[in-house]
Coordinates of N, CA, C and O in Angstrom, one line a residue:
M1 N 16.7 5.3 32.7 CA 16.7 4.0 32.0 C 15.4 3.7 31.3 O 15.4 3.2 30.2
D2 N 14.3 4.2 31.9 CA 13.0 3.9 31.3 C 12.8 4.7 30.0 O 12.2 4.2 29.1
K3 N 13.4 5.9 30.0 CA 13.3 6.7 28.8 C 14.1 6.1 27.6 O 13.7 6.1 26.5
N4 N 15.2 5.5 28.0 CA 16.0 4.8 26.9 C 15.3 3.6 26.3 O 15.3 3.5 25.1
K5 N 14.5 2.9 27.1 CA 13.7 1.8 26.6 C 12.6 2.3 25.7 O 12.3 1.8 24.6
E6 N 12.0 3.4 26.1 CA 10.9 4.0 25.3 C 11.5 4.5 24.0 O 10.8 4.4 23.0
I7 N 12.6 5.2 24.1 CA 13.3 5.7 22.9 C 13.6 4.5 21.9 O 13.3 4.6 20.7
L8 N 14.1 3.5 22.4 CA 14.4 2.3 21.6 C 13.2 1.7 20.9 O 13.2 1.3 19.8
N9 N 12.1 1.6 21.7 CA 10.9 1.0 21.2 C 10.3 1.9 20.1 O 9.8 1.4 19.1
Q10 N 10.3 3.2 20.4 CA 9.8 4.1 19.4 C 10.6 4.1 18.1 O 10.1 4.1 17.0
Q11 N 11.9 4.0 18.2 CA 12.8 3.9 17.0 C 12.5 2.6 16.3 O 12.5 2.6 15.0
K12 N 12.3 1.5 17.0 CA 12.0 0.2 16.3 C 10.7 0.3 15.5 O 10.6 -0.1 14.4
R13 N 9.7 1.0 16.2 CA 8.4 1.1 15.5 C 8.5 2.0 14.3 O 7.9 1.7 13.3
Q14 N 9.3 3.1 14.4 CA 9.5 4.0 13.3 C 10.2 3.3 12.1 O 9.8 3.4 11.0
N15 N 11.2 2.5 12.4 CA 11.9 1.8 11.4 C 11.0 0.7 10.7 O 11.0 0.5 9.5
Q16 N 10.1 0.1 11.5 CA 9.2 -0.9 11.0 C 8.2 -0.2 10.1 O 7.9 -0.8 9.0
L17 N 7.7 0.9 10.5 CA 6.7 1.7 9.6 C 7.4 2.1 8.3 O 6.8 1.9 7.2
K18 N 8.6 2.5 8.3 CA 9.3 2.9 7.1 C 9.6 1.7 6.2 O 9.4 1.8 5.0
S19 N 9.9 0.6 6.8 CA 10.1 -0.6 5.9 C 8.8 -1.1 5.3 O 8.7 -1.6 4.2
E20 N 7.7 -1.0 6.1 CA 6.4 -1.3 5.5 C 6.0 -0.4 4.4 O 5.4 -0.9 3.4
V21 N 6.3 0.9 4.4 CA 6.0 1.8 3.3 C 6.8 1.4 2.1 O 6.3 1.3 1.0
I22 N 8.1 1.1 2.3 CA 8.9 0.6 1.2 C 8.4 -0.6 0.5 O 8.3 -0.8 -0.7
E23 N 8.0 -1.6 1.4 CA 7.4 -2.8 0.9 C 6.1 -2.6 0.1 O 5.9 -3.3 -1.0
I24 N 5.3 -1.8 0.6 CA 4.0 -1.5 -0.2 C 4.3 -0.9 -1.5 O 3.7 -1.2 -2.5
K25 N 5.3 0.0 -1.6 CA 5.6 0.7 -2.8 C 6.2 -0.3 -3.8 O 6.0 -0.2 -5.0
K26 N 7.0 -1.3 -3.3 CA 7.6 -2.4 -4.2 C 6.5 -3.3 -4.7 O 6.6 -3.7 -5.9
R27 N 5.5 -3.6 -3.9 CA 4.5 -4.6 -4.3 C 3.4 -4.1 -5.2 O 2.8 -4.8 -5.9
L28 N 3.2 -2.8 -5.2 CA 2.1 -2.2 -6.0 C 2.2 -2.5 -7.5 O 1.2 -3.0 -8.0
P29 N 3.3 -2.3 -8.2 CA 3.3 -2.7 -9.6 C 3.1 -4.2 -9.8 O 2.5 -4.6 -10.8
T30 N 3.6 -5.0 -8.9 CA 3.5 -6.4 -9.1 C 2.1 -6.9 -9.0 O 1.6 -7.7 -9.8
F31 N 1.3 -6.3 -8.1 CA -0.1 -6.7 -7.9 C -0.9 -6.3 -9.1 O -1.8 -7.0 -9.6
I32 N -0.7 -5.1 -9.6 CA -1.4 -4.6 -10.8 C -1.1 -5.4 -12.0 O -2.1 -5.8 -12.7
I33 N 0.1 -5.7 -12.3 CA 0.5 -6.5 -13.4 C 0.0 -7.9 -13.3 O -0.5 -8.5 -14.2
G34 N 0.0 -8.4 -12.1 CA -0.5 -9.8 -11.8 C -2.0 -9.9 -12.0 O -2.5 -10.8 -12.6
F35 N -2.7 -8.8 -11.6 CA -4.2 -8.8 -11.8 C -4.5 -8.7 -13.3 O -5.4 -9.4 -13.8
I36 N -3.8 -7.9 -14.1 CA -4.0 -7.8 -15.5 C -3.7 -9.1 -16.2 O -4.5 -9.6 -17.1
F37 N -2.6 -9.8 -15.8 CA -2.2 -11.1 -16.4 C -3.3 -12.1 -16.1 O -3.7 -12.9 -16.9
F38 N -3.8 -12.1 -14.8 CA -4.9 -13.1 -14.4 C -6.1 -12.8 -15.2 O -6.8 -13.8 -15.7
T39 N -6.5 -11.5 -15.5 CA -7.6 -11.2 -16.3 C -7.5 -11.7 -17.7 O -8.4 -12.3 -18.2
F40 N -6.4 -11.5 -18.3 CA -6.2 -12.0 -19.7 C -6.2 -13.5 -19.8 O -6.7 -14.1 -20.7
I41 N -5.6 -14.2 -18.8 CA -5.6 -15.7 -18.8 C -7.1 -16.2 -18.6 O -7.5 -17.1 -19.3
S42 N -7.8 -15.6 -17.7 CA -9.2 -16.0 -17.5 C -10.1 -15.7 -18.8 O -11.0 -16.4 -19.1
L43 N -9.7 -14.6 -19.5 CA -10.4 -14.3 -20.7 C -10.2 -15.4 -21.8 O -11.1 -15.7 -22.6
Y44 N -8.9 -15.8 -21.8 CA -8.6 -16.8 -22.8 C -9.3 -18.1 -22.6 O -9.9 -18.7 -23.5
F45 N -9.4 -18.6 -21.3 CA -10.1 -19.8 -21.0 C -11.6 -19.8 -21.0 O -12.3 -20.7 -21.2
L46 N -12.1 -18.6 -20.7 CA -13.6 -18.4 -20.5 C -14.2 -17.6 -21.7 O -15.2 -16.9 -21.5
E47 N -13.5 -17.5 -22.8 CA -13.9 -16.7 -23.9 C -15.4 -16.9 -24.3 O -16.1 -16.0 -24.6
D48 N -15.8 -18.1 -24.5 CA -17.1 -18.4 -24.9 C -18.2 -17.9 -24.0 O -19.2 -17.3 -24.4
K49 N -18.0 -18.1 -22.7 CA -19.0 -17.7 -21.7 C -19.1 -16.2 -21.7 O -20.1 -15.6 -21.6
F50 N -17.9 -15.5 -21.8 CA -17.9 -14.0 -21.8 C -18.6 -13.5 -23.1 O -19.3 -12.5 -23.0
Y51 N -18.3 -14.1 -24.2 CA -18.9 -13.7 -25.4 C -20.4 -13.8 -25.4 O -21.2 -13.0 -25.9
Q52 N -20.9 -14.9 -24.8 CA -22.4 -15.1 -24.7 C -23.0 -14.1 -23.8 O -24.1 -13.6 -24.0
F53 N -22.3 -13.7 -22.7 CA -22.8 -12.7 -21.8 C -22.8 -11.3 -22.3 O -23.8 -10.6 -22.1
F54 N -21.8 -10.9 -23.0 CA -21.7 -9.5 -23.5 C -22.3 -9.3 -24.9 O -22.6 -8.2 -25.3
G55 N -22.4 -10.3 -25.7 CA -23.0 -10.2 -27.0 C -22.0 -10.0 -28.1 O -22.0 -10.8 -29.1
N56 N -21.2 -9.0 -28.1 CA -20.2 -8.8 -29.1 C -18.9 -8.4 -28.5 O -18.8 -8.0 -27.3
S57 N -17.8 -8.3 -29.3 CA -16.5 -8.1 -28.7 C -16.3 -6.6 -28.3 O -15.5 -6.4 -27.4
V58 N -17.0 -5.7 -29.0 CA -16.8 -4.3 -28.6 C -17.3 -4.0 -27.2 O -16.5 -3.4 -26.4
N59 N -18.4 -4.5 -26.9 CA -19.0 -4.3 -25.5 C -18.1 -5.1 -24.5 O -17.8 -4.6 -23.4
F60 N -17.6 -6.2 -24.9 CA -16.7 -7.0 -24.0 C -15.5 -6.2 -23.7 O -15.1 -6.1 -22.5
F61 N -14.8 -5.7 -24.7 CA -13.5 -5.0 -24.5 C -13.7 -3.7 -23.7 O -12.9 -3.3 -22.9
R62 N -14.8 -3.0 -24.0 CA -15.1 -1.8 -23.2 C -15.3 -2.1 -21.7 O -14.8 -1.4 -20.8
T63 N -16.0 -3.2 -21.4 CA -16.3 -3.6 -20.1 C -15.0 -4.0 -19.4 O -14.8 -3.6 -18.2
I64 N -14.2 -4.7 -20.1 CA -12.9 -5.2 -19.5 C -12.0 -4.0 -19.2 O -11.4 -3.9 -18.1
I65 N -11.9 -3.1 -20.1 CA -11.0 -1.9 -19.9 C -11.5 -1.1 -18.8 O -10.7 -0.6 -17.9
I66 N -12.8 -0.9 -18.7 CA -13.4 -0.1 -17.5 C -13.2 -0.8 -16.2 O -12.8 -0.2 -15.2
F67 N -13.3 -2.1 -16.2 CA -13.1 -2.9 -15.0 C -11.7 -2.9 -14.6 O -11.4 -2.7 -13.4
L68 N -10.7 -3.1 -15.5 CA -9.3 -3.0 -15.1 C -8.9 -1.6 -14.6 O -8.2 -1.5 -13.7
G69 N -9.5 -0.6 -15.3 CA -9.2 0.8 -14.9 C -9.7 1.1 -13.5 O -9.0 1.7 -12.6
L70 N -10.9 0.7 -13.2 CA -11.5 0.9 -11.9 C -10.8 0.2 -10.8 O -10.5 0.7 -9.7
F71 N -10.4 -1.1 -11.1 CA -9.7 -1.9 -10.1 C -8.3 -1.3 -9.8 O -7.9 -1.2 -8.7
S72 N -7.6 -0.9 -10.9 CA -6.3 -0.3 -10.7 C -6.4 1.0 -9.9 O -5.6 1.2 -9.0
L73 N -7.3 1.9 -10.2 CA -7.5 3.1 -9.5 C -7.8 2.8 -8.0 O -7.3 3.5 -7.1
F74 N -8.7 1.9 -7.8 CA -9.1 1.6 -6.4 C -7.8 1.0 -5.6 O -7.6 1.5 -4.5
F75 N -7.1 0.2 -6.2 CA -5.9 -0.4 -5.6 C -4.9 0.6 -5.3 O -4.2 0.6 -4.3
I76 N -4.6 1.5 -6.3 CA -3.6 2.5 -6.1 C -4.1 3.5 -5.0 O -3.3 3.9 -4.2
F77 N -5.3 3.9 -5.0 CA -5.8 4.8 -4.0 C -5.7 4.2 -2.6 O -5.3 4.8 -1.6
R78 N -6.1 2.9 -2.5 CA -6.0 2.2 -1.2 C -4.5 2.1 -0.7 O -4.2 2.4 0.5
S79 N -3.6 1.8 -1.6 CA -2.2 1.7 -1.3 C -1.7 3.1 -0.9 O -0.9 3.3 0.1
Y80 N -2.1 4.1 -1.6 CA -1.7 5.5 -1.4 C -2.1 5.9 0.0 O -1.4 6.5 0.8
S81 N -3.4 5.6 0.4 CA -3.9 6.0 1.7 C -3.1 5.2 2.8 O -2.8 5.8 3.9
K82 N -2.8 4.0 2.6 CA -2.0 3.2 3.6 C -0.6 3.8 3.8 O -0.2 4.0 4.9
I83 N 0.0 4.2 2.7 CA 1.3 4.8 2.7 C 1.3 6.1 3.5 O 2.1 6.4 4.4
K84 N 0.3 7.0 3.2 CA 0.2 8.3 3.9 C -0.1 8.1 5.3 O 0.5 8.8 6.2
K85 N -0.9 7.1 5.7 CA -1.2 6.8 7.1 C 0.1 6.4 7.9 O 0.4 6.9 9.0
K86 N 0.8 5.5 7.3 CA 2.1 5.0 7.9 C 3.1 6.1 8.0 O 3.9 6.2 9.0
Q87 N 3.2 7.0 6.9 CA 4.2 8.1 7.0 C 3.8 9.1 8.0 O 4.7 9.6 8.7
K88 N 2.5 9.3 8.2 CA 2.1 10.3 9.2 C 2.4 9.8 10.6 O 2.9 10.5 11.5
E89 N 2.1 8.5 10.8 CA 2.5 7.9 12.1 C 4.0 7.9 12.4 O 4.4 8.2 13.5
S90 N 4.8 7.6 11.3 CA 6.2 7.7 11.5 C 6.7 9.1 11.8 O 7.6 9.3 12.7
K91 N 6.1 10.1 11.2 CA 6.4 11.4 11.5 C 6.1 11.8 12.9 O 6.8 12.5 13.6
L92 N 4.9 11.4 13.4 CA 4.5 11.6 14.8 C 5.5 10.9 15.8 O 5.9 11.5 16.8
I93 N 5.9 9.7 15.5 CA 6.9 9.1 16.3 C 8.2 9.8 16.3 O 8.9 10.0 17.3
G94 N 8.6 10.3 15.2 CA 9.8 11.1 15.1 C 9.8 12.4 15.9 O 10.8 12.7 16.6
A95 N 8.6 13.0 16.0 CA 8.4 14.2 16.8 C 8.5 13.8 18.3 O 9.2 14.5 19.1
K96 N 7.9 12.7 18.7 CA 8.0 12.2 20.1 C 9.5 11.9 20.4 O 9.9 12.2 21.5
L97 N 10.2 11.2 19.5 CA 11.6 10.9 19.8 C 12.4 12.2 20.0 O 13.3 12.2 20.8
Y98 N 12.1 13.2 19.2 CA 12.9 14.4 19.3 C 12.6 15.0 20.7 O 13.6 15.5 21.3
K99 N 11.4 15.0 21.1 CA 11.1 15.6 22.4 C 11.7 14.8 23.5 O 12.2 15.4 24.5
L100 N 11.7 13.5 23.4 CA 12.3 12.7 24.5 C 13.8 12.9 24.5 O 14.3 13.0 25.6
M101 N 14.4 12.9 23.4 CA 15.9 13.1 23.4 C 16.3 14.5 23.8 O 17.3 14.7 24.5
K102 N 15.5 15.4 23.4 CA 15.7 16.8 23.8 C 15.7 17.0 25.3 O 16.5 17.6 25.9
L103 N 14.6 16.4 25.9 CA 14.5 16.5 27.4 C 15.6 15.8 28.1 O 16.1 16.2 29.1
E104 N 16.0 14.7 27.5 CA 17.1 13.9 28.1 C 18.4 14.7 28.1 O 19.1 14.8 29.1
I105 N 18.7 15.4 27.1 CA 19.9 16.2 26.9 C 19.8 17.4 27.9 O 20.8 17.7 28.6
D106 N 18.7 18.1 28.0 CA 18.5 19.2 28.9 C 18.7 18.8 30.4 O 19.3 19.5 31.2
E107 N 18.2 17.6 30.8 CA 18.4 17.1 32.1 C 19.8 16.9 32.5 O 20.3 17.1 33.6
E108 N 20.6 16.4 31.5 CA 22.0 16.1 31.7 C 22.8 17.4 31.9 O 23.8 17.5 32.7
N109 N 22.4 18.5 31.2 CA 23.1 19.7 31.2 C 22.9 20.5 32.6 O 23.7 21.2 33.0
E110 N 21.8 20.2 33.2 CA 21.5 20.9 34.4 C 22.1 20.3 35.6 O 22.7 19.8 36.1

């Protein structure tokens, strides 16, 4: 009976990890597009202050493009590492479940 509870707990954890991975993958484009939209809105309202700080529009656009690119790469890398970590943990749980269920079947046959 104790093995059955452990198997159920492991299966719940594995399903939870899989759903978290799916949710991260769904949210990734939304966050990037939201950040880009927020940047453009802030540029519109704070245009004078940005222009005084950067001097001309060419330097301003270069800086914004570099900033958006770096932020997007950082966010994608962070999400990718979270996904890989959760998938690895899910895979380990799957291996544990296989061993638990395999041992349970062998005990019944004997």
